[in-house]
Short mmCIF file of C-alpha atoms in Angstrom, two decimals:
data_model
loop_
_atom_site.label_atom_id
_atom_site.label_comp_id
_atom_site.label_asym_id
_atom_site.label_seq_id
_atom_site.Cartn_x
_atom_site.Cartn_y
_atom_site.Cartn_z
CA MET W 1 -159.00 58.44 116.78
CA THR W 2 -162.63 57.37 116.65
CA VAL W 3 -163.60 55.56 119.83
CA SER W 4 -166.70 53.46 120.44
CA PHE W 5 -167.48 51.20 123.37
CA ALA W 6 -171.23 50.91 122.73
CA ALA W 7 -172.60 47.53 123.69
CA THR W 8 -174.17 45.35 121.01
CA ASP W 9 -177.15 46.79 119.17
CA ARG W 10 -180.44 46.26 120.93
CA GLU W 11 -184.02 46.89 120.02
CA ILE W 12 -185.43 49.81 121.98
CA CYS W 13 -188.61 48.81 123.74
CA THR W 14 -191.19 50.77 125.68
CA PRO W 15 -190.43 51.71 128.36
CA LEU W 16 -186.68 52.09 127.97
CA PRO W 17 -184.85 49.40 130.00
CA VAL W 18 -183.41 50.75 133.26
CA LEU W 19 -181.40 49.21 136.06
CA GLY W 20 -183.46 48.14 139.05
CA HIS W 21 -186.66 47.51 137.11
CA ASP W 22 -186.97 44.07 138.73
CA VAL W 23 -185.77 44.85 142.27
CA ARG W 24 -188.01 43.32 144.95
CA VAL W 25 -188.58 45.10 148.28
CA PRO W 26 -190.23 43.87 151.50
CA LEU W 27 -193.58 45.21 152.74
CA VAL W 28 -194.30 45.79 156.43
CA THR W 29 -197.58 43.94 155.95
CA GLY W 30 -195.75 40.82 154.76
CA GLY W 31 -194.33 39.56 151.51
CA GLU W 32 -192.53 41.60 148.90
CA VAL W 33 -193.26 43.43 145.68
CA THR W 34 -191.39 44.83 142.69
CA TYR W 35 -190.24 48.33 143.62
CA ALA W 36 -192.04 51.19 141.87
CA ALA W 37 -189.49 53.99 141.50
CA LEU W 38 -191.51 57.20 141.19
CA ASP W 39 -188.86 59.69 142.31
CA TYR W 40 -187.19 60.37 138.96
CA ALA W 41 -187.07 64.12 139.69
CA ALA W 42 -184.52 63.46 142.43
CA SER W 43 -182.42 60.84 140.58
CA ALA W 44 -183.53 58.78 137.62
CA PRO W 45 -182.46 55.13 137.41
CA ALA W 46 -179.58 54.46 135.03
CA LEU W 47 -180.54 53.30 131.57
CA GLN W 48 -179.39 49.74 130.90
CA ARG W 49 -177.83 51.08 127.70
CA VAL W 50 -175.73 53.55 129.70
CA TRP W 51 -174.61 50.90 132.16
CA ASP W 52 -173.67 48.51 129.36
CA ASP W 53 -171.73 51.17 127.47
CA VAL W 54 -169.79 52.17 130.57
CA ALA W 55 -169.06 48.53 131.41
CA ALA W 56 -167.74 47.98 127.88
CA TYR W 57 -165.36 50.94 128.29
CA ALA W 58 -164.25 50.21 131.87
CA PRO W 59 -161.33 47.83 131.01
CA TYR W 60 -159.86 50.59 128.84
CA TYR W 61 -160.03 53.26 131.56
CA GLY W 62 -157.03 55.56 131.65
CA SER W 63 -155.97 59.05 132.69
CA VAL W 64 -157.38 61.91 130.60
CA HIS W 65 -155.09 64.59 129.07
CA ARG W 66 -152.24 63.22 131.12
CA GLY W 67 -150.51 60.25 129.49
CA ALA W 68 -148.71 59.05 126.39
CA GLY W 69 -149.93 55.48 126.75
CA TYR W 70 -152.58 53.95 124.52
CA LEU W 71 -155.28 53.76 127.18
CA SER W 72 -154.69 57.36 128.21
CA GLN W 73 -154.93 58.56 124.61
CA LEU W 74 -158.01 56.45 124.04
CA SER W 75 -159.69 57.80 127.20
CA THR W 76 -158.81 61.36 126.22
CA ASP W 77 -160.39 60.89 122.80
CA LEU W 78 -163.48 59.36 124.41
CA PHE W 79 -163.73 62.29 126.81
CA GLU W 80 -163.57 64.88 124.02
CA GLN W 81 -165.96 62.91 121.79
CA SER W 82 -168.38 62.91 124.73
CA ARG W 83 -168.16 66.71 124.74
CA GLU W 84 -169.15 66.73 121.06
CA THR W 85 -172.04 64.33 121.74
CA VAL W 86 -173.41 66.54 124.50
CA ALA W 87 -173.06 69.65 122.33
CA ALA W 88 -175.07 67.95 119.57
CA PHE W 89 -177.70 66.76 122.07
CA LEU W 90 -178.17 70.34 123.27
CA GLY W 91 -178.14 71.94 119.82
CA CYS W 92 -175.21 74.13 120.79
CA ARG W 93 -173.87 76.85 118.51
CA ALA W 94 -170.51 76.38 116.81
CA ASP W 95 -168.65 78.67 119.21
CA ASP W 96 -170.32 77.46 122.43
CA GLN W 97 -168.27 75.72 125.11
CA VAL W 98 -169.33 72.56 126.93
CA VAL W 99 -167.85 72.44 130.42
CA PHE W 100 -168.16 69.26 132.47
CA THR W 101 -169.01 69.75 136.14
CA ARG W 102 -170.36 67.61 138.98
CA SER W 103 -174.05 68.58 138.75
CA THR W 104 -176.55 71.31 137.88
CA THR W 105 -175.74 72.94 141.22
CA ASP W 106 -172.04 72.92 140.42
CA SER W 107 -172.70 74.28 136.92
CA LEU W 108 -174.70 77.25 138.17
CA ASN W 109 -172.18 77.98 140.92
CA LEU W 110 -169.50 77.95 138.22
CA LEU W 111 -171.47 80.48 136.20
CA ALA W 112 -171.97 82.62 139.30
CA ALA W 113 -168.20 82.56 139.85
CA VAL W 114 -167.45 83.93 136.36
CA LEU W 115 -169.98 86.79 136.31
CA PRO W 116 -168.45 90.14 135.35
CA ALA W 117 -168.17 92.60 138.20
CA GLY W 118 -171.42 94.43 138.91
CA THR W 119 -173.68 91.91 137.18
CA ARG W 120 -177.36 92.21 138.06
CA VAL W 121 -179.07 88.83 138.32
CA PHE W 122 -182.82 88.31 137.95
CA VAL W 123 -184.33 85.08 139.24
CA PHE W 124 -187.89 84.03 140.09
CA GLU W 125 -188.53 82.90 143.65
CA THR W 126 -190.00 79.72 142.15
CA GLU W 127 -186.57 78.29 141.29
CA HIS W 128 -184.95 75.21 142.75
CA HIS W 129 -182.33 76.19 145.32
CA ALA W 130 -179.60 75.20 142.83
CA SER W 131 -180.63 78.12 140.62
CA LEU W 132 -181.96 80.38 143.39
CA LEU W 133 -179.03 80.56 145.79
CA PRO W 134 -175.63 80.79 143.99
CA TRP W 135 -175.92 84.36 142.77
CA GLU W 136 -175.56 86.28 146.04
CA ARG W 137 -172.22 84.58 146.51
CA ALA W 138 -170.92 86.17 143.31
CA GLU W 139 -168.62 89.02 144.17
CA GLY W 140 -170.25 92.38 143.41
CA ALA W 141 -173.45 90.84 142.02
CA GLU W 142 -176.85 92.36 142.79
CA VAL W 143 -179.77 89.91 142.85
CA THR W 144 -183.41 90.73 142.17
CA TYR W 145 -185.90 88.05 143.19
CA LEU W 146 -189.10 88.14 141.18
CA ALA W 147 -192.41 87.07 142.73
CA ALA W 148 -194.05 83.83 141.64
CA PRO W 149 -196.05 84.46 138.45
CA ARG W 150 -199.42 82.78 138.00
CA THR W 151 -199.29 82.50 134.21
CA PRO W 152 -196.47 82.21 131.67
CA GLU W 153 -197.51 85.63 130.34
CA GLN W 154 -197.12 87.13 133.81
CA ALA W 155 -193.62 85.68 134.02
CA VAL W 156 -192.56 87.34 130.77
CA ALA W 157 -194.23 90.65 131.69
CA ALA W 158 -192.63 90.72 135.15
CA LEU W 159 -189.19 90.08 133.73
CA ASP W 160 -189.71 92.72 131.05
CA VAL W 161 -190.60 95.33 133.70
CA ALA W 162 -187.69 94.42 135.97
CA LEU W 163 -185.12 94.52 133.17
CA HIS W 164 -186.49 97.79 131.80
CA ALA W 165 -185.96 99.41 135.20
CA ALA W 166 -182.42 98.08 135.61
CA PRO W 167 -179.48 100.41 134.98
CA LYS W 168 -176.93 99.72 132.29
CA GLY W 169 -174.37 97.02 132.86
CA PRO W 170 -174.12 93.24 132.62
CA LYS W 171 -177.34 91.41 133.44
CA LEU W 172 -178.22 87.73 133.77
CA VAL W 173 -181.60 85.99 133.98
CA CYS W 174 -181.84 82.50 135.46
CA VAL W 175 -184.94 80.37 134.82
CA THR W 176 -185.97 76.74 134.98
CA GLY W 177 -187.23 74.87 131.94
CA ALA W 178 -189.60 72.64 133.94
CA SER W 179 -190.47 73.03 137.60
CA ASN W 180 -189.12 70.33 139.89
CA VAL W 181 -192.28 70.77 142.01
CA THR W 182 -195.15 71.01 139.55
CA GLY W 183 -193.49 69.77 136.35
CA GLU W 184 -194.92 72.79 134.54
CA LEU W 185 -193.05 74.05 131.48
CA TRP W 186 -191.81 77.64 131.59
CA PRO W 187 -191.89 79.98 128.57
CA VAL W 188 -188.15 79.79 128.00
CA ARG W 189 -188.08 81.13 124.45
CA GLU W 190 -190.23 84.14 125.39
CA LEU W 191 -188.17 84.86 128.51
CA ALA W 192 -184.99 84.67 126.43
CA ALA W 193 -186.44 87.17 123.97
CA ALA W 194 -187.33 89.53 126.82
CA ALA W 195 -183.85 89.20 128.29
CA HIS W 196 -182.14 89.95 124.99
CA ARG W 197 -184.38 92.94 124.31
CA HIS W 198 -182.85 94.55 127.36
CA GLY W 199 -179.27 93.43 126.76
CA ALA W 200 -179.39 90.68 129.37
CA ARG W 201 -178.19 87.11 129.09
CA ILE W 202 -180.12 84.06 130.22
CA VAL W 203 -179.17 80.67 131.68
CA LEU W 204 -181.58 77.75 131.52
CA ASP W 205 -181.74 75.26 134.38
CA ALA W 206 -182.65 72.17 132.35
CA ALA W 207 -182.24 69.62 135.15
CA GLN W 208 -185.93 68.64 134.96
CA LEU W 209 -186.42 69.48 131.28
CA ALA W 210 -183.62 67.60 129.52
CA PRO W 211 -184.70 64.08 130.63
CA HIS W 212 -188.25 64.63 129.35
CA HIS W 213 -188.10 67.03 126.44
CA PRO W 214 -185.63 68.07 123.71
CA VAL W 215 -183.46 71.06 124.62
CA ASP W 216 -182.10 73.15 121.74
CA VAL W 217 -179.84 75.99 122.89
CA ALA W 218 -179.88 77.73 119.51
CA ALA W 219 -183.63 77.41 118.96
CA LEU W 220 -184.48 78.58 122.49
CA ASP W 221 -181.86 81.35 122.10
CA VAL W 222 -180.53 80.89 125.64
CA ASP W 223 -176.97 81.84 126.46
CA TRP W 224 -176.23 78.85 128.72
CA VAL W 225 -177.87 75.64 129.78
CA ALA W 226 -177.12 73.50 132.84
CA PHE W 227 -178.20 69.97 133.68
CA SER W 228 -177.20 66.90 135.72
CA GLY W 229 -176.33 63.43 134.49
CA HIS W 230 -178.05 61.67 137.39
CA LYS W 231 -181.42 63.06 136.29
CA LEU W 232 -180.70 62.07 132.68
CA TYR W 233 -180.41 58.33 133.43
CA ALA W 234 -176.61 58.54 133.85
CA PRO W 235 -174.88 57.76 137.18
CA PHE W 236 -171.37 58.72 138.36
CA GLY W 237 -171.87 62.37 139.30
CA SER W 238 -171.35 64.53 136.23
CA GLY W 239 -173.05 67.71 135.11
CA VAL W 240 -172.87 70.12 132.21
CA LEU W 241 -172.67 73.87 131.69
CA ALA W 242 -172.88 74.68 127.99
CA GLY W 243 -173.06 78.02 126.23
CA ARG W 244 -171.29 81.24 125.39
CA ALA W 245 -167.54 81.18 125.88
CA ASP W 246 -166.64 84.82 126.54
CA TRP W 247 -167.52 85.14 130.25
CA LEU W 248 -166.03 81.70 130.87
CA ARG W 249 -162.86 82.55 129.00
CA GLU W 250 -162.33 85.94 130.65
CA ALA W 251 -162.89 84.89 134.29
CA GLU W 252 -160.47 83.34 136.70
CA PRO W 253 -160.62 79.52 136.65
CA TYR W 254 -163.33 78.01 138.82
CA LEU W 255 -160.66 75.80 140.41
CA ALA W 256 -156.90 76.34 140.29
CA GLY W 257 -154.84 73.30 139.44
CA GLY W 258 -153.57 70.92 136.83
CA GLY W 259 -155.52 70.76 133.62
CA ALA W 260 -156.71 74.36 133.88
CA SER W 261 -153.18 75.73 133.51
CA ARG W 262 -151.32 75.83 130.22
CA LYS W 263 -147.98 77.09 131.56
CA VAL W 264 -146.61 77.77 135.06
CA ALA W 265 -143.23 79.43 135.67
CA ARG W 266 -141.37 80.64 138.74
CA ARG W 267 -140.71 84.36 139.00
CA ALA W 268 -137.54 85.98 140.22
CA ASP W 269 -139.39 87.24 143.30
CA GLY W 270 -140.28 83.68 144.30
CA GLY W 271 -143.86 83.63 143.07
CA VAL W 272 -145.32 81.95 140.02
CA ASP W 273 -146.78 83.17 136.75
CA VAL W 274 -149.66 81.13 135.34
CA GLU W 275 -151.05 81.04 131.81
CA TRP W 276 -154.53 79.53 131.92
CA HIS W 277 -156.31 77.66 129.16
CA THR W 278 -158.98 79.58 127.25
CA THR W 279 -160.96 76.46 126.32
CA ALA W 280 -163.41 74.55 128.52
CA ALA W 281 -160.36 73.05 130.27
CA ARG W 282 -159.97 76.43 132.04
CA HIS W 283 -162.77 75.39 134.42
CA GLU W 284 -162.08 71.64 134.55
CA ALA W 285 -159.04 71.49 136.82
CA GLY W 286 -158.05 68.13 138.21
CA SER W 287 -158.41 64.65 136.76
CA PRO W 288 -161.73 64.56 134.89
CA ASN W 289 -164.51 62.14 135.73
CA VAL W 290 -164.27 60.35 132.39
CA ILE W 291 -166.64 57.55 133.50
CA GLY W 292 -169.30 60.10 134.47
CA VAL W 293 -168.82 62.15 131.33
CA TYR W 294 -169.07 59.09 129.10
CA ALA W 295 -172.23 58.03 130.96
CA VAL W 296 -173.82 61.41 130.19
CA ALA W 297 -172.87 61.10 126.52
CA ALA W 298 -174.25 57.55 126.40
CA ALA W 299 -177.54 58.77 127.88
CA CYS W 300 -177.72 61.57 125.32
CA LYS W 301 -177.24 59.04 122.52
CA ALA W 302 -179.80 56.63 123.96
CA LEU W 303 -182.51 59.29 124.30
CA THR W 304 -181.79 60.68 120.85
CA GLU W 305 -181.99 57.25 119.24
CA ALA W 306 -185.19 56.40 121.11
CA GLY W 307 -186.74 59.58 119.72
CA PHE W 308 -188.07 62.32 121.93
CA ASP W 309 -191.37 62.46 120.06
CA ARG W 310 -192.05 58.89 121.08
CA LEU W 311 -190.81 59.39 124.64
CA VAL W 312 -192.84 62.57 125.16
CA SER W 313 -195.98 60.96 123.74
CA ARG W 314 -195.76 57.99 126.08
CA GLU W 315 -194.96 60.17 129.09
CA GLN W 316 -197.99 62.35 128.41
CA GLN W 317 -200.17 59.24 128.32
CA LEU W 318 -198.87 58.20 131.73
CA LEU W 319 -199.34 61.73 133.03
CA ALA W 320 -202.94 61.80 131.81
CA ARG W 321 -203.67 58.51 133.56
CA LEU W 322 -202.06 59.78 136.76
CA ARG W 323 -204.04 63.02 136.76
CA GLU W 324 -207.29 61.24 135.94
CA GLY W 325 -206.73 58.83 138.81
CA LEU W 326 -205.94 61.56 141.34
CA ALA W 327 -208.92 63.62 140.15
CA GLU W 328 -211.16 60.74 141.25
CA VAL W 329 -210.02 61.25 144.87
CA PRO W 330 -211.62 64.48 146.18
CA GLU W 331 -209.22 64.65 149.13
CA VAL W 332 -206.23 65.10 146.80
CA ARG W 333 -205.19 68.60 145.77
CA VAL W 334 -202.64 68.81 142.95
CA LEU W 335 -200.29 71.79 143.17
CA SER W 336 -200.04 74.09 140.17
CA LEU W 337 -198.59 77.51 139.47
CA PHE W 338 -199.91 78.13 135.97
CA GLY W 339 -203.23 76.29 136.21
CA GLU W 340 -204.66 72.87 135.56
CA ASP W 341 -204.22 73.01 131.78
CA ALA W 342 -200.57 74.10 131.82
CA PRO W 343 -198.29 71.69 129.93
CA ARG W 344 -195.92 69.74 132.15
CA VAL W 345 -193.42 66.91 132.22
CA GLY W 346 -193.76 63.79 134.36
CA VAL W 347 -193.51 65.58 137.70
CA LEU W 348 -196.53 66.26 139.92
CA SER W 349 -196.91 67.32 143.57
CA PHE W 350 -199.98 67.14 145.75
CA VAL W 351 -201.34 67.13 149.29
CA VAL W 352 -204.04 64.91 150.79
CA GLN W 353 -206.71 66.28 153.09
CA GLY W 354 -206.49 64.72 156.54
CA TRP W 355 -202.98 63.40 155.99
CA ASN W 356 -199.53 64.67 156.79
CA SER W 357 -197.51 64.29 153.60
CA SER W 358 -194.58 62.56 155.33
CA HIS W 359 -196.97 59.99 156.79
CA PHE W 360 -198.62 59.40 153.41
CA ALA W 361 -195.30 58.96 151.59
CA ALA W 362 -194.05 56.56 154.26
CA ALA W 363 -197.19 54.43 153.91
CA LEU W 364 -196.80 54.32 150.12
CA SER W 365 -193.29 52.96 150.58
CA ALA W 366 -193.81 50.56 153.48
CA GLU W 367 -197.20 49.13 152.46
CA TYR W 368 -197.07 49.32 148.64
CA GLY W 369 -193.37 49.38 147.67
CA ILE W 370 -193.73 52.78 145.98
CA GLY W 371 -190.95 55.35 146.27
CA VAL W 372 -191.97 59.02 146.09
CA ARG W 373 -190.61 62.21 147.64
CA ASP W 374 -192.12 64.34 150.40
CA GLY W 375 -191.06 67.71 151.76
CA LEU W 376 -190.33 71.05 150.13
CA PHE W 377 -188.17 69.63 147.32
CA CYS W 378 -185.31 72.17 147.63
CA ALA W 379 -187.76 74.81 146.39
CA HIS W 380 -189.03 76.15 149.70
CA PRO W 381 -190.42 79.53 148.56
CA LEU W 382 -192.35 77.91 145.69
CA VAL W 383 -193.91 75.12 147.76
CA ARG W 384 -194.92 77.56 150.48
CA THR W 385 -196.57 79.75 147.84
CA LEU W 386 -198.40 76.79 146.32
CA LEU W 387 -199.61 75.55 149.70
CA GLY W 388 -200.87 79.02 150.57
CA GLY W 389 -199.56 78.73 154.10
CA GLU W 390 -201.86 75.80 154.86
CA PRO W 391 -200.08 73.26 157.07
CA ASP W 392 -200.30 69.53 156.60
CA ALA W 393 -202.83 67.80 158.82
CA PRO W 394 -201.34 66.45 162.05
CA GLY W 395 -200.73 62.73 161.93
CA GLU W 396 -198.84 59.93 163.61
CA CYS W 397 -195.78 61.31 161.86
CA GLY W 398 -195.18 65.01 161.47
CA ALA W 399 -193.43 66.81 158.69
CA PRO W 400 -189.88 68.03 159.29
CA GLU W 401 -189.88 70.79 161.88
CA ALA W 402 -190.80 74.24 160.60
CA VAL W 403 -188.59 77.25 161.09
CA PRO W 404 -189.42 79.24 164.23
CA GLY W 405 -192.69 81.11 163.90
CA GLU W 406 -193.87 79.13 160.88
CA ARG W 407 -196.26 76.19 160.74
CA SER W 408 -195.06 72.99 159.16
CA LEU W 409 -195.63 72.67 155.40
CA ASN W 410 -195.04 69.60 153.31
CA ALA W 411 -196.16 68.00 150.04
CA ILE W 412 -195.82 64.72 148.14
CA ARG W 413 -194.11 64.51 144.75
CA VAL W 414 -194.49 61.72 142.22
CA SER W 415 -192.19 61.75 139.18
CA PHE W 416 -191.49 59.32 136.38
CA GLY W 417 -189.90 59.05 132.96
CA ALA W 418 -188.72 56.88 130.11
CA GLY W 419 -188.19 53.80 132.27
CA THR W 420 -191.53 53.82 134.09
CA PRO W 421 -193.87 50.87 133.39
CA ASP W 422 -197.60 51.51 133.11
CA GLU W 423 -198.13 49.23 136.10
CA HIS W 424 -196.24 51.58 138.43
CA ILE W 425 -198.64 54.43 137.67
CA GLU W 426 -201.65 52.14 138.06
CA ARG W 427 -200.34 50.82 141.38
CA PHE W 428 -199.69 54.33 142.63
CA VAL W 429 -203.22 55.52 141.78
CA ARG W 430 -204.70 52.45 143.42
CA ALA W 431 -202.56 52.94 146.54
CA VAL W 432 -203.61 56.59 146.89
CA ARG W 433 -207.25 55.62 146.59
CA GLU W 434 -206.93 52.85 149.19
CA LEU W 435 -204.95 54.93 151.70
CA VAL W 436 -207.46 57.77 151.54
CA ARG W 437 -210.42 55.39 151.82
CA ASP W 438 -209.12 52.88 154.37
CA GLY W 439 -206.20 54.58 156.12
CA ALA W 440 -202.78 53.13 156.78
CA ARG W 441 -202.60 49.50 157.87
CA TRP W 442 -199.52 50.05 160.01
CA LYS W 443 -198.38 52.30 162.85
CA TYR W 444 -195.73 54.93 162.10
CA ARG W 445 -193.45 57.12 164.17
CA THR W 446 -190.97 59.95 163.66
CA GLU W 447 -187.29 59.00 163.67
CA ASP W 448 -184.52 61.48 162.87
CA GLY W 449 -187.07 63.77 161.23
CA ARG W 450 -188.47 61.04 158.99
CA CYS W 451 -191.72 59.12 159.20
CA VAL W 452 -190.95 55.39 159.46
CA PRO W 453 -192.89 52.20 160.25
CA ASP W 454 -193.06 51.48 163.96
CA ARG W 455 -191.54 48.02 164.25
CA GLY W 456 -191.49 48.05 168.05
#
């Protein structure tokens, strides 16, 4: 059964239409303004195309893999077609499996749960916590944390040395495709080659890469890739783990329950015997999130049809304007691991001399209607390395409390993508310039660890 709930054909414009593009928010200084969403790295707004496609399907919603009725069969077909769409979007190999999860974090925890006994895992300290933390929880795994490299070449050389020194046995390398802090692209193809030279496998955290840049599993020669729908312009809480099937097929199911089991029978001794699926269903127990999965597939189609060459070109133009604008403000220091000329996606973090980052981000929101992120971005070791141990300046609002014995560190992150209008970047640059030159126009205070306008 071929299933399609795509909304009527529409001409793709620049930028891509997203939900919330016309939302108005109040300013503490009076009046209101169209909200400038510049926190795509946390969650990107849903594409209008995705929302329309999901709305068109919603009346036909039914249980997946569970019913004989028409809507159930239709939903099952839609679910499995979505798997094929995602596999094509990622350039998967013919024998790869696409497993649907809740998020990138869930995907990487799933992979950690299926590691063969005694696997040695190699991960750079620069990773997001989603790809930094799951591995020590894997039974019998041994984790090696590699120091932050300062060039892509250093990253490849450090991995080469570490793998060469490792004893025989299963090995896994985990690396990001694009940093969620600096936006810098990592040398994924070269790291994959180094891993395979030493008999290791590699998983790519593409959470920040896939929304901005084409990801081709076969061309990059990675063994697995993980990403989240909510960063790919798709709501409803779905993620993907795609790649080699053998470790997934041979491990115990990630969750035990219906859908993962093929056959369950009582034994004479009172227990049960279970035959588990060997397909992706093995790790998809429970009723699947068909709405979320279809949203991911719709986003993959929308980005493919828009053309990544066009999307990347426009994003790089916005990034150039952003960097030029910030370079005109001497008090701003942009954070970088690989250097100023390193290629990056639309993610950039910085600090401002004389300002606490929480205070600056709060002023951008309250006085200009601009939403950014401040903090350590779930990449604490990396941000601390990039800040060199220098604390934010004290201000009316402090950063979240530091751990005992450590001074408070914090940064500001601005991130954008296919739905960002030029005006949002221009407004952001203008706001930074004005705040540095004139200061905040409002009083702020700390409330529950956050800097907020003082309305008392």
